[in-house]
CSV table of C-alpha atoms in Angstrom, one decimal:
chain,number,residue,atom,x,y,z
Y,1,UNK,CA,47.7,-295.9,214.2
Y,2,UNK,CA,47.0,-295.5,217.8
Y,3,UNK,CA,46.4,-299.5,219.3
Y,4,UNK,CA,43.2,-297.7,220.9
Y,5,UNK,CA,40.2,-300.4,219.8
Y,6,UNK,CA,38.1,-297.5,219.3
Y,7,UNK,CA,40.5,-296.3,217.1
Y,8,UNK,CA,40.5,-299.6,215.1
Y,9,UNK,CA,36.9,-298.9,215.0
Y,10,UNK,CA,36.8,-295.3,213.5
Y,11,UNK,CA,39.4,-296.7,211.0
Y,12,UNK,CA,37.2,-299.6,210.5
Y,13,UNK,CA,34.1,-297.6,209.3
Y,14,UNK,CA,35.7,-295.7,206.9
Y,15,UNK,CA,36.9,-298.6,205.3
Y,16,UNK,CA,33.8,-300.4,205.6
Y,17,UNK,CA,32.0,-297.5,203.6
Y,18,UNK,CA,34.4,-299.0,200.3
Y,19,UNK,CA,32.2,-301.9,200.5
Y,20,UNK,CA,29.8,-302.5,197.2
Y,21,UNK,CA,31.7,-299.4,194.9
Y,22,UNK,CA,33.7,-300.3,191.9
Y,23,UNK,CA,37.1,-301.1,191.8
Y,24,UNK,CA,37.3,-301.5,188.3
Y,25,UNK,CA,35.3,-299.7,185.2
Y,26,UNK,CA,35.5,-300.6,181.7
Y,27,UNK,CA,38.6,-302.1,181.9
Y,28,UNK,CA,40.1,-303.6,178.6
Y,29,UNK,CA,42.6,-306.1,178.4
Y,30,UNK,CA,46.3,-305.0,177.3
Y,31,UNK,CA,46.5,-307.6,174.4
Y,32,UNK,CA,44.2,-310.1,173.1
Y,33,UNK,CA,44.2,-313.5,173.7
Y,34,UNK,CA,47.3,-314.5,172.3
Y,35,UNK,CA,49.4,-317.7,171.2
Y,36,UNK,CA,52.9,-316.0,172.1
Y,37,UNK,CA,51.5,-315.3,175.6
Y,38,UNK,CA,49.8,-318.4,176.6
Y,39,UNK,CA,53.3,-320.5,175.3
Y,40,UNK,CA,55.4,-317.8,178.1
Y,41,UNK,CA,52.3,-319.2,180.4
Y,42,UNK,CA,52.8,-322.6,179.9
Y,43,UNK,CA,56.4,-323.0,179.6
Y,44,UNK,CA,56.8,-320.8,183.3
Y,45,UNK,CA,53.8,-323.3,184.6
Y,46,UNK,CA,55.3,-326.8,182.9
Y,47,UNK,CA,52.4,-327.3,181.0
Y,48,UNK,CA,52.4,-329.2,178.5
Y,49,UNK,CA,48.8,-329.8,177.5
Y,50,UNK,CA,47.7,-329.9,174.1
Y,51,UNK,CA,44.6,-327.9,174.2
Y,52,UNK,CA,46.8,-325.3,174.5
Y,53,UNK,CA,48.7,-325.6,171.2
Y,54,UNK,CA,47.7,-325.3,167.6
Y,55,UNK,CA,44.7,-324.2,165.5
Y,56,UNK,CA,41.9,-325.1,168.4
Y,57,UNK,CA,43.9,-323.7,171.3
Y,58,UNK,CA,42.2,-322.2,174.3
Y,59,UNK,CA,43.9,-320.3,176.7
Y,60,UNK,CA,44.7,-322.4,180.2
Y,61,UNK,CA,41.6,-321.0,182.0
Y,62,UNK,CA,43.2,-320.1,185.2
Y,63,UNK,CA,44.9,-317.1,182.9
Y,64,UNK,CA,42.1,-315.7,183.1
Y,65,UNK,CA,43.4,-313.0,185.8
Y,66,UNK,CA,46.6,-312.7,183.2
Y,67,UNK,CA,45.0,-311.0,180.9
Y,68,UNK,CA,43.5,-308.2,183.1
Y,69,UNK,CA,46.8,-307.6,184.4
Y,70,UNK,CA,48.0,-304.1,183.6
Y,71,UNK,CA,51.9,-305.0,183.9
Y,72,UNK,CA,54.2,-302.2,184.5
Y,73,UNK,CA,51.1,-299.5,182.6
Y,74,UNK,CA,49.3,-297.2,184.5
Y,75,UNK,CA,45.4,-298.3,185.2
Y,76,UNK,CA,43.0,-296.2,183.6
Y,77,UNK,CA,40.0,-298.6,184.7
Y,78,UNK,CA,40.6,-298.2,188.3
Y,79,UNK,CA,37.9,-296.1,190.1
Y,80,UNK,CA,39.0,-293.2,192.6
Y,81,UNK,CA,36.7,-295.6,195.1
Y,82,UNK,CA,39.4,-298.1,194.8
Y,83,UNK,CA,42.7,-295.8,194.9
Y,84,UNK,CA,40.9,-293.9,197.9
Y,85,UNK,CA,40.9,-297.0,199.9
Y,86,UNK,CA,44.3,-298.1,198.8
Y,87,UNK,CA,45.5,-295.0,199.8
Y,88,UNK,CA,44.1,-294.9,203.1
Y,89,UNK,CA,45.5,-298.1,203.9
Y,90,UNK,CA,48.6,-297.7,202.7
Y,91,UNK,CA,49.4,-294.2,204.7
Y,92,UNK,CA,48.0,-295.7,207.8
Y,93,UNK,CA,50.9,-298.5,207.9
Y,94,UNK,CA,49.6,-301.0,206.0
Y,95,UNK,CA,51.3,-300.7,202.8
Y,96,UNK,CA,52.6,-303.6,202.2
Y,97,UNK,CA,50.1,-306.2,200.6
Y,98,UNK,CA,50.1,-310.2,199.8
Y,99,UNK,CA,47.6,-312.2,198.0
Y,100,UNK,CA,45.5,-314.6,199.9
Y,101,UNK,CA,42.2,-316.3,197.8
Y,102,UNK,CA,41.6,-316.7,194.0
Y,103,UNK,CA,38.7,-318.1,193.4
Y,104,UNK,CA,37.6,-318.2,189.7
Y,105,UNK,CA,34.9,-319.9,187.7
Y,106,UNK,CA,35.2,-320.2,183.6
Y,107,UNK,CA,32.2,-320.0,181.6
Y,108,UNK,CA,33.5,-320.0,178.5
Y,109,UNK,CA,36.9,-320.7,176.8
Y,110,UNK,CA,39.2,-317.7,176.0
Y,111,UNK,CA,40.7,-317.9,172.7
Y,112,UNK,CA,43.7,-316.4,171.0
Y,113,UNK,CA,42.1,-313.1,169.5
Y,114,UNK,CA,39.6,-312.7,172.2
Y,115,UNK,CA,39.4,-309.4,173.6
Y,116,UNK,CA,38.1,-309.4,177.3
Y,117,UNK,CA,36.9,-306.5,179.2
Y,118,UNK,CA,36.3,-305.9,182.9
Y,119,UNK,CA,34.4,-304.9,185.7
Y,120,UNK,CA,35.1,-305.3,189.4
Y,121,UNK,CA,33.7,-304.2,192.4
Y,122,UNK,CA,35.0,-303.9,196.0
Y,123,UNK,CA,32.6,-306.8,198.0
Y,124,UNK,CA,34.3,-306.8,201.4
Y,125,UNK,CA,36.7,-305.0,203.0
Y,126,UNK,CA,37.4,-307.4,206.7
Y,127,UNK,CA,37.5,-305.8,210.3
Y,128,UNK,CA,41.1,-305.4,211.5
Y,129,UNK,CA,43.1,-308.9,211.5
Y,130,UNK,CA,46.4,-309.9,212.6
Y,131,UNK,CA,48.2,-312.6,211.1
Y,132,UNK,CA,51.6,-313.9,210.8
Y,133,UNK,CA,52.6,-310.8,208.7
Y,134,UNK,CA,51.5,-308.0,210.6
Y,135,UNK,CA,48.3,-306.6,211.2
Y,136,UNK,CA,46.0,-305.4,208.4
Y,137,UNK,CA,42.4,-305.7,206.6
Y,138,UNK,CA,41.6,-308.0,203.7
Y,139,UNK,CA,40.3,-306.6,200.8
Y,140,UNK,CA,38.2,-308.8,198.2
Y,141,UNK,CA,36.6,-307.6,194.9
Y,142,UNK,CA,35.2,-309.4,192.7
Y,143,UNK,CA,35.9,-309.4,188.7
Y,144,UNK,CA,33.6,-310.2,185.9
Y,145,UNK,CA,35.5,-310.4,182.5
Y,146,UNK,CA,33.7,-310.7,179.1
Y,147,UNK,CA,35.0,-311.7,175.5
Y,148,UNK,CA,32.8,-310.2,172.8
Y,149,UNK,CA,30.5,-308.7,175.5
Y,150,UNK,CA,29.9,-312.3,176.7
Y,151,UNK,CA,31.0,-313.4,180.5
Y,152,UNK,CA,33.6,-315.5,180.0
Y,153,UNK,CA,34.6,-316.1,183.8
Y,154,UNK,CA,34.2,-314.2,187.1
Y,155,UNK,CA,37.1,-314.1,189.4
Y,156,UNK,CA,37.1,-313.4,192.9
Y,157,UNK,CA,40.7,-311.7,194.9
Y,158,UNK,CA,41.1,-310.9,198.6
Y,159,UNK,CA,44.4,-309.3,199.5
Y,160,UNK,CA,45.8,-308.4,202.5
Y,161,UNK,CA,46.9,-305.2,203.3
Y,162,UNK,CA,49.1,-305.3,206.4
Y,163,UNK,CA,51.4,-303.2,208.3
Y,164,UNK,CA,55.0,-305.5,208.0
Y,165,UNK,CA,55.7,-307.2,211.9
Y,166,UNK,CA,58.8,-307.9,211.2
Y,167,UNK,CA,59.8,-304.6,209.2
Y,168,UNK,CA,63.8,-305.5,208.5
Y,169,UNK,CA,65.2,-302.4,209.8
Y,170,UNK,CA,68.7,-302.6,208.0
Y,171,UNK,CA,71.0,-304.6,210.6
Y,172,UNK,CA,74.2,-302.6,211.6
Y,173,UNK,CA,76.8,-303.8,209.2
Y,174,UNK,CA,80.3,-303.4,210.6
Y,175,UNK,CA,82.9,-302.9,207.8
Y,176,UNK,CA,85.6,-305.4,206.9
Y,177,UNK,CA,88.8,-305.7,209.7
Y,178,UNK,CA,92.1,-305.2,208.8
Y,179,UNK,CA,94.3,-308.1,208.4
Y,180,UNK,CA,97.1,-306.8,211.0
Y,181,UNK,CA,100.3,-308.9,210.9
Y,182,UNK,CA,103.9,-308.6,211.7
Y,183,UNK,CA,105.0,-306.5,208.4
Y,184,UNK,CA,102.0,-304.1,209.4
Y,185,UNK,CA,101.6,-303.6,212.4
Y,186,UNK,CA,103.4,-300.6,212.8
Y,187,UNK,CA,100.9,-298.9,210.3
Y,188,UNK,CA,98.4,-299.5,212.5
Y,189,UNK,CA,99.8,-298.4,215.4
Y,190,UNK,CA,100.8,-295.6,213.5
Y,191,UNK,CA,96.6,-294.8,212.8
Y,192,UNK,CA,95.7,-295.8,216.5
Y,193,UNK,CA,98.1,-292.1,217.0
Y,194,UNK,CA,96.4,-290.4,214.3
Y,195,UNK,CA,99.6,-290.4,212.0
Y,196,UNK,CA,100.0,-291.7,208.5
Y,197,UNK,CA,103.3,-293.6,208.9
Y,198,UNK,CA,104.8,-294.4,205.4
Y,199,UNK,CA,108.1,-296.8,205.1
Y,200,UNK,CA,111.7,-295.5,204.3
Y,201,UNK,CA,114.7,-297.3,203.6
Y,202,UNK,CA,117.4,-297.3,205.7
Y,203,UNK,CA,119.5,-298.4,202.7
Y,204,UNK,CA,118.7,-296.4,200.1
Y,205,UNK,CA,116.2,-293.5,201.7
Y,206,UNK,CA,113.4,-294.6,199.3
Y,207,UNK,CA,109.8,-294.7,200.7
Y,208,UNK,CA,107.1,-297.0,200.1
Y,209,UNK,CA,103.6,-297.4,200.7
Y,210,UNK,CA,101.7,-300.0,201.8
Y,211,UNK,CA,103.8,-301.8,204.0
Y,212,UNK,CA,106.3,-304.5,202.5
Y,213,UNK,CA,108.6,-306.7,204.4
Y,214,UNK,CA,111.7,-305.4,202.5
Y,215,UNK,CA,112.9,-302.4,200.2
Y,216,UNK,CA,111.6,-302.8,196.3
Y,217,UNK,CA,114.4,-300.2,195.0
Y,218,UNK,CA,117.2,-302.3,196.7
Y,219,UNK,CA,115.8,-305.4,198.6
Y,220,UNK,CA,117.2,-304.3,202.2
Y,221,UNK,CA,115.2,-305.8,204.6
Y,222,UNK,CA,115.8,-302.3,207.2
Y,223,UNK,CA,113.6,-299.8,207.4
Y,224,UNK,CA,112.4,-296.5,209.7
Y,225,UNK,CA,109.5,-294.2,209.6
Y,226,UNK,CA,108.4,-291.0,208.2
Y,227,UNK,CA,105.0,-289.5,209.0
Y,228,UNK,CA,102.9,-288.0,206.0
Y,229,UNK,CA,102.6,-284.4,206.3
Y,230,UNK,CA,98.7,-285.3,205.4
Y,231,UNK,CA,98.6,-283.0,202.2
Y,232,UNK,CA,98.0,-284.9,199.0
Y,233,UNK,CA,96.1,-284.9,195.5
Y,234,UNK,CA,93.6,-287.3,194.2
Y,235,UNK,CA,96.1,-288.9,191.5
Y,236,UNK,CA,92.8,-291.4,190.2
Y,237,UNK,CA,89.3,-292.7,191.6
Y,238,UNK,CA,86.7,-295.1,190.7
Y,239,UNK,CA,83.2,-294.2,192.3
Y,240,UNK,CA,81.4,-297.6,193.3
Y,241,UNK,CA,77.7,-298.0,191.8
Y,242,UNK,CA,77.6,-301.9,192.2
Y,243,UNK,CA,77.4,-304.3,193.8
Y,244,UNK,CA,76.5,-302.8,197.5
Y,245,UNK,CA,79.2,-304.1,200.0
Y,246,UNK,CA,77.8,-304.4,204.2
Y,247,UNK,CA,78.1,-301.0,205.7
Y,248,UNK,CA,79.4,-299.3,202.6
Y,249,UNK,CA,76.7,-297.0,200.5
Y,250,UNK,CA,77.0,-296.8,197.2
Y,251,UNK,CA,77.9,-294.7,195.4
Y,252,UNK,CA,80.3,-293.7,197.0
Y,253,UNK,CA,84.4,-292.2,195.5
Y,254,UNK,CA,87.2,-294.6,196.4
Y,255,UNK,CA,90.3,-292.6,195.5
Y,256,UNK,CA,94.1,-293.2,195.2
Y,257,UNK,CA,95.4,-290.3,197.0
Y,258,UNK,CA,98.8,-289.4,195.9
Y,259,UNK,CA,101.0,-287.8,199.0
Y,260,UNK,CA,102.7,-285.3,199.0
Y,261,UNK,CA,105.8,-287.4,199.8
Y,262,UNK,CA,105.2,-289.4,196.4
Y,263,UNK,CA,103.6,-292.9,197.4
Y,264,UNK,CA,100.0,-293.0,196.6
Y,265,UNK,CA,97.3,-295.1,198.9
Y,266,UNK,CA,93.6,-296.0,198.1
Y,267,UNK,CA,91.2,-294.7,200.6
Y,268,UNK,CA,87.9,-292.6,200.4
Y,269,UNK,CA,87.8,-289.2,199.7
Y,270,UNK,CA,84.9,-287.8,202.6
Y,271,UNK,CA,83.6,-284.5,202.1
Y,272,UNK,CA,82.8,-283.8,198.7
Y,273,UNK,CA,79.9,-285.3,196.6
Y,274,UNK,CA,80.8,-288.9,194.6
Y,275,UNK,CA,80.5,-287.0,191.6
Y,276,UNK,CA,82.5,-283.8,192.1
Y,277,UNK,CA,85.8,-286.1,192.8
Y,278,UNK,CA,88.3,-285.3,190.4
Y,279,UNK,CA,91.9,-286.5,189.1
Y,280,UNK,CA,94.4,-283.5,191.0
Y,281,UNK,CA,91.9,-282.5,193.6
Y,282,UNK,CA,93.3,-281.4,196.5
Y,283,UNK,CA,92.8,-283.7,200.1
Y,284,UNK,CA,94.1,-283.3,203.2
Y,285,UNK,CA,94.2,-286.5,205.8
Y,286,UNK,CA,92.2,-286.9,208.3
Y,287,UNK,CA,91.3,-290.3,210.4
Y,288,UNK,CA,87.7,-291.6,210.9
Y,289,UNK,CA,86.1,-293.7,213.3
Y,290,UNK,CA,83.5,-296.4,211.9
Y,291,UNK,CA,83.2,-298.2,215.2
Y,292,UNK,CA,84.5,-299.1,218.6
Y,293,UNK,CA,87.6,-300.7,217.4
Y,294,UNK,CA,88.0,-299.4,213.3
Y,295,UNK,CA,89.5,-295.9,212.8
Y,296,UNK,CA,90.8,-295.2,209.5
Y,297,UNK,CA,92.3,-292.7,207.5
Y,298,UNK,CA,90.3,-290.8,204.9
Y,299,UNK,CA,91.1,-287.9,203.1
Y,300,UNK,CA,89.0,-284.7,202.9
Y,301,UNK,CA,88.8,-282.6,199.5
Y,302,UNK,CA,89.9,-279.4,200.5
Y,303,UNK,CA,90.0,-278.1,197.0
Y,304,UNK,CA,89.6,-278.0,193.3
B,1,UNK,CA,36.4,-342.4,190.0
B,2,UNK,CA,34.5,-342.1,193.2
B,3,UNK,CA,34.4,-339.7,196.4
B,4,UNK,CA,37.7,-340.7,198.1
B,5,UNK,CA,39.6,-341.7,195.3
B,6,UNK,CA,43.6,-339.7,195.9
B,7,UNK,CA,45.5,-338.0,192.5
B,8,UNK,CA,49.3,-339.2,192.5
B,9,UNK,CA,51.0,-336.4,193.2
B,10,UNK,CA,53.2,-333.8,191.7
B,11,UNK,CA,56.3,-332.4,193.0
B,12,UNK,CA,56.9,-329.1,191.8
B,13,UNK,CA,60.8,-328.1,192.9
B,14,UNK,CA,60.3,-324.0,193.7
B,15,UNK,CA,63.0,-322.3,191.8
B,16,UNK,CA,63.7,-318.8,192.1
B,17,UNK,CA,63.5,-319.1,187.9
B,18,UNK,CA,59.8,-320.3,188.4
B,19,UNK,CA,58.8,-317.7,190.8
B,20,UNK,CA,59.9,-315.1,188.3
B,21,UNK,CA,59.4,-316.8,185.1
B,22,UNK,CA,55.3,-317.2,186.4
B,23,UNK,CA,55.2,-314.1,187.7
B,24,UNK,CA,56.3,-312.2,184.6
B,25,UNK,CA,54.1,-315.0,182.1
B,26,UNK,CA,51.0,-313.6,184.8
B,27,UNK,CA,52.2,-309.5,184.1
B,28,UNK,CA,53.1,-309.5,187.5
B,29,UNK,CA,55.6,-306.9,188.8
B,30,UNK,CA,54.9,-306.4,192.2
B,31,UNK,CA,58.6,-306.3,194.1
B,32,UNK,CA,58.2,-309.4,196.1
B,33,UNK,CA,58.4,-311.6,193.4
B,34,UNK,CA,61.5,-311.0,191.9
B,35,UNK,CA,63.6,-308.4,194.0
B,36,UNK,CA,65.0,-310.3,197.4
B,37,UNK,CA,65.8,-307.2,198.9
B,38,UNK,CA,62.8,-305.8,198.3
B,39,UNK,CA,61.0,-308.2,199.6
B,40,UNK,CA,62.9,-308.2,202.8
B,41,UNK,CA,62.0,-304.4,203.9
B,42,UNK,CA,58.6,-305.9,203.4
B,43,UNK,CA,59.4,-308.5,206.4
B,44,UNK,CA,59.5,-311.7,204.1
B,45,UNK,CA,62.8,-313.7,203.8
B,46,UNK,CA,63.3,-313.8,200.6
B,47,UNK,CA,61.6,-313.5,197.1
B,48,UNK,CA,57.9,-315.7,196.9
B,49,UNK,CA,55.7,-317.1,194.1
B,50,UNK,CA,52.8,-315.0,193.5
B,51,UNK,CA,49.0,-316.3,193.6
B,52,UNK,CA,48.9,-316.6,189.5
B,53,UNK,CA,51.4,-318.8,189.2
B,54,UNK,CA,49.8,-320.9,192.3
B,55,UNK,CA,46.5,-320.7,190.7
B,56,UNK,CA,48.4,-322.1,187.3
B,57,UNK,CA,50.2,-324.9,188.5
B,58,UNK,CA,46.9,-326.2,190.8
B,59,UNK,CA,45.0,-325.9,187.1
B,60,UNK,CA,47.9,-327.7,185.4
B,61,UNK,CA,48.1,-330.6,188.5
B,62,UNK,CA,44.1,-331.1,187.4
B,63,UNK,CA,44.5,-331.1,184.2
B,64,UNK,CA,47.4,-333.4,183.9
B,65,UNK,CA,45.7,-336.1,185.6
B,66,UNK,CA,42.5,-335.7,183.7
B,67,UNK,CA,43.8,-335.3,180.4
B,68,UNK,CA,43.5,-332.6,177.6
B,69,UNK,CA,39.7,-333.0,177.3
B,70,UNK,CA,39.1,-332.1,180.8
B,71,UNK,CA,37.6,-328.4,181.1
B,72,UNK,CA,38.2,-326.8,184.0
B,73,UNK,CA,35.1,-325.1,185.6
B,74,UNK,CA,36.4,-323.5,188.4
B,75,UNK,CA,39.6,-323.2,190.6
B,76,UNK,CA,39.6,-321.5,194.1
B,77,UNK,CA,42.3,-321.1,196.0
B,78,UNK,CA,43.6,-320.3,199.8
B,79,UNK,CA,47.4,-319.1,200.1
B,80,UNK,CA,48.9,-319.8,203.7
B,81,UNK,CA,52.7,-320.6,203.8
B,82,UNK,CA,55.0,-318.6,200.7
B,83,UNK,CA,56.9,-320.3,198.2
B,84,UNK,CA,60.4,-319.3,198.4
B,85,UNK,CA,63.2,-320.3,195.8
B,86,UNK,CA,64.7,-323.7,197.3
B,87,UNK,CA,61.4,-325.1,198.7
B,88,UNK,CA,59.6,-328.1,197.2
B,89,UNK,CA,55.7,-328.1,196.6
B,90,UNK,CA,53.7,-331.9,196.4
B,91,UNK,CA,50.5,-331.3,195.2
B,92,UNK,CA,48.5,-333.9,196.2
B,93,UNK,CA,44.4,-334.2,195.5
B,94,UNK,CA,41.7,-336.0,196.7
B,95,UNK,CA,38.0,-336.5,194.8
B,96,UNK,CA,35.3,-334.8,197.2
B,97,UNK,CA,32.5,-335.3,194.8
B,98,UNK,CA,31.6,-336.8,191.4
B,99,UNK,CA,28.6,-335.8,189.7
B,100,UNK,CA,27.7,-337.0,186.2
B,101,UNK,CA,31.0,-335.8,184.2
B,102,UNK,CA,31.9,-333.4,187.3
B,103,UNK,CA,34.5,-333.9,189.2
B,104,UNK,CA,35.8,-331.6,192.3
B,105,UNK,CA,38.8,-332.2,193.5
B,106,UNK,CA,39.8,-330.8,197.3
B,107,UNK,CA,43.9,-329.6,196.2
B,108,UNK,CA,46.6,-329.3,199.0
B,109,UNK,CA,50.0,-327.8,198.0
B,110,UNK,CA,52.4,-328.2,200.9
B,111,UNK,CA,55.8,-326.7,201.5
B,112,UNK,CA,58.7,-327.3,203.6
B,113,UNK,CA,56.9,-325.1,205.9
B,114,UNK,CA,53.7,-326.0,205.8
B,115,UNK,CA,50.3,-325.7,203.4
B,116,UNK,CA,51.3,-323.3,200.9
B,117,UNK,CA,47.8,-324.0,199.3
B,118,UNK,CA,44.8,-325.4,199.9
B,119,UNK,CA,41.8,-325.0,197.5
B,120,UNK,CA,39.0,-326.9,195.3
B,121,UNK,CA,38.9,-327.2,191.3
B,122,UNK,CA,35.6,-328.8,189.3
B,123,UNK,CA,36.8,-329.8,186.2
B,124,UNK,CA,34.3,-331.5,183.6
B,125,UNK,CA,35.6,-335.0,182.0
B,126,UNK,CA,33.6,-335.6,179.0
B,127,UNK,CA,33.0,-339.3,178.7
């Protein structure tokens, strides 16, 4: 939507010609009045009023919306009128909606085994307004619902329909830093050069990934360097569903990449769908940069 | 009972449990009353009690004070600030008019940041 007024206007007409058509026709409520529903009613509410229990209950009158409530079913009752104007509203912006007047009046008692039917027509549909929430147009129809054929209460709803102001675009979520320390610190500096440095022991030659202060063959404290040649196989994986982590999209394959040197190391494997990673796959490494400061290496499936 | 006259009032703590527990007792599955995330690409902070549940505990705040035998006539309602889990409501009530065994009663819910409802009920009190 332009923020031309005459454009408002234009817009404005077409919703005004809504005005006075049905919303809803014939519409029948889901269950009838009944005890199991009007306990879940008063228990969420705290309400422990007595006319609500036993062989004279009525149901709490403001239900009265409740039981016109279509839940997670599709709504035969609604007119096109009504999904027209929806619609319009909700592909010009203003899709998201809030709730903003009830107003009911109860004619006569609902009772468990009632069954209600409805009627509704669109009664006003506002010029453009903007609120606290965004801009948009309120919407109020008004509801007549029977029991036995016999009005029962009429019920009055205006929603808004607004375009979101403050529409959360998701914030740029940074992943998690390395903790770098003295043990470490040569990986790192190893990844700021785009090489894969893996420990060796000076003692007893054998290697060891991650980085440990001392040898865990023969406990000497003395190491050196090799680089990985980069070639490995995915030797497991888990592919993460849940819970969503800041600035990782799930799902996603987090794998444990055996080298071709022999140690293994957990990192993602990047190229290849979450659900075509497999135990033996081949990957090849390659380094990433997620930001500024955070490059990492990843490995890329480079066959089956 | 006279024009004037002010209802005690009722503190009603706003649980995320009574946001979703009323809106699923009113049938009502729209997103922003029980998915926080959801409700956040909609530009709201968090999950917020839906207009049913409002309109319930206003009913329940009227009829508690008058009693089982008190038939509520008719209950209308104004939304302004949500109810989000954490938040406390007070009702509180004042009598605007009392007309043989009719009694309408001006409602103000408020929130930690600000009126989360304003509205009027007429209830009938049989003698």
């Amino acid at each position: 939507m332009s923020g031309e007024p005459e454009v408002h206007e234009e817009f404005e007409a077409r919703l005004k010609a809504y005005e006075g058509l049905p919303a809803a026709a014939t519409g029948v409520g889901r269950d009838l009045v009944n005890e199991p529903m009007i306990r879940h009613w008063c228990e969420a509410m705290g309400d422990t009023s007595p006319a609500y229990t036993g062989p004279d209950a009525i149901a709490p009158p403001t239900m009265l919306q409740a039981w016109t409530m279509a839940g997670l079913t599709h709504r035969p009752e609604r007119t096109a009128a009504y999904d027209e104007l929806l619609t319009l509203l909700d592909t010009s912006g203003h899709d998201a909606v809030v709730a903003t007047d009830c107003e009911q009046e109860y004619l006569r008692p609902l009772r468990p085994g009632d069954r209600i039917t409805f009627d509704s027509v669109i009664e006003s549909v506002s010029a453009r307004k903007t609120t606290k929430l965004g801009a948009g147009y309120f919407v109020t129809t008004r509801t007549d619902v029977r029991a036995g054929g016999e009005l029962a209460g009429t019920h009055r709803f205006r929603i808004l329909k607004y375009a979101p102001a403050h529409r959360s675009s998701k914030p740029v979520e940074r992943r998690p830093r390395p903790v770098v320390n003295r043990d470490n610190a040569g990986f790192w500096e190893g990844v700021a050069r785009h090489e894969l440095l893996i420990q060796r022991c000076t003692a007893c030659r054998a290697l060891r990934f991650p980085w440990l202060p001392g040898c865990n063959a023969c406990g000497s404290p003395d190491w050196d360097t090799v680089a990985a040649s980069g070639e490995g196989t995915v030797y497991s994986y888990v592919v993460m569903h849940h819970p969503p982590f800041p600035a990782f999209e799930p799902p996603y394959a987090v794998g444990l990449v055996e080298l071709a040197e022999g140690v293994r190391i957990v990192s993602n494997v990047v190229g290849v769908p979450y659900d075509e990673v497999r135990i033996g796959m081949a990957v090849r490494l390659e380094f990433r940069r997620y930001d500024e400061e955070l490059e990492l290496p990843v490995f890329r499936g480079v066959g089956p | 009972m006279k024009a004037g006259d002010r209802l005690p009032p009722l503190e009603i703590p706003v649980t995320r449990t009574l946001i979703v527990a009323g809106a699923i007792a009113s049938r009502d599955y729209q997103d922003v009353h029980h998915d926080p995330e959801l409700a956040r690409r909609k530009g709201s902070p968090d999950i917020f009690m839906n207009i049913l549940t409002t309109n319930g505990l206003v009913g329940r705040y009227i009829t508690d004070h008058f009693g089982p035998r008190a038939q509520l006539r008719r209950v209308a309602i104004r939304l302004g600030a949500p109810n989000h889990p954490g938040d406390t409501m007070v009702l509180t009530g004042t009598v605007e008019e009392v007309e043989g065994d009719t009694v309408t009663v001006r409602v103000t819910g408020a929130n930690g940041i600000g009126k989360h409802v304003t509205g009027t009920v007429t209830v009938r009190v049989p003698a």
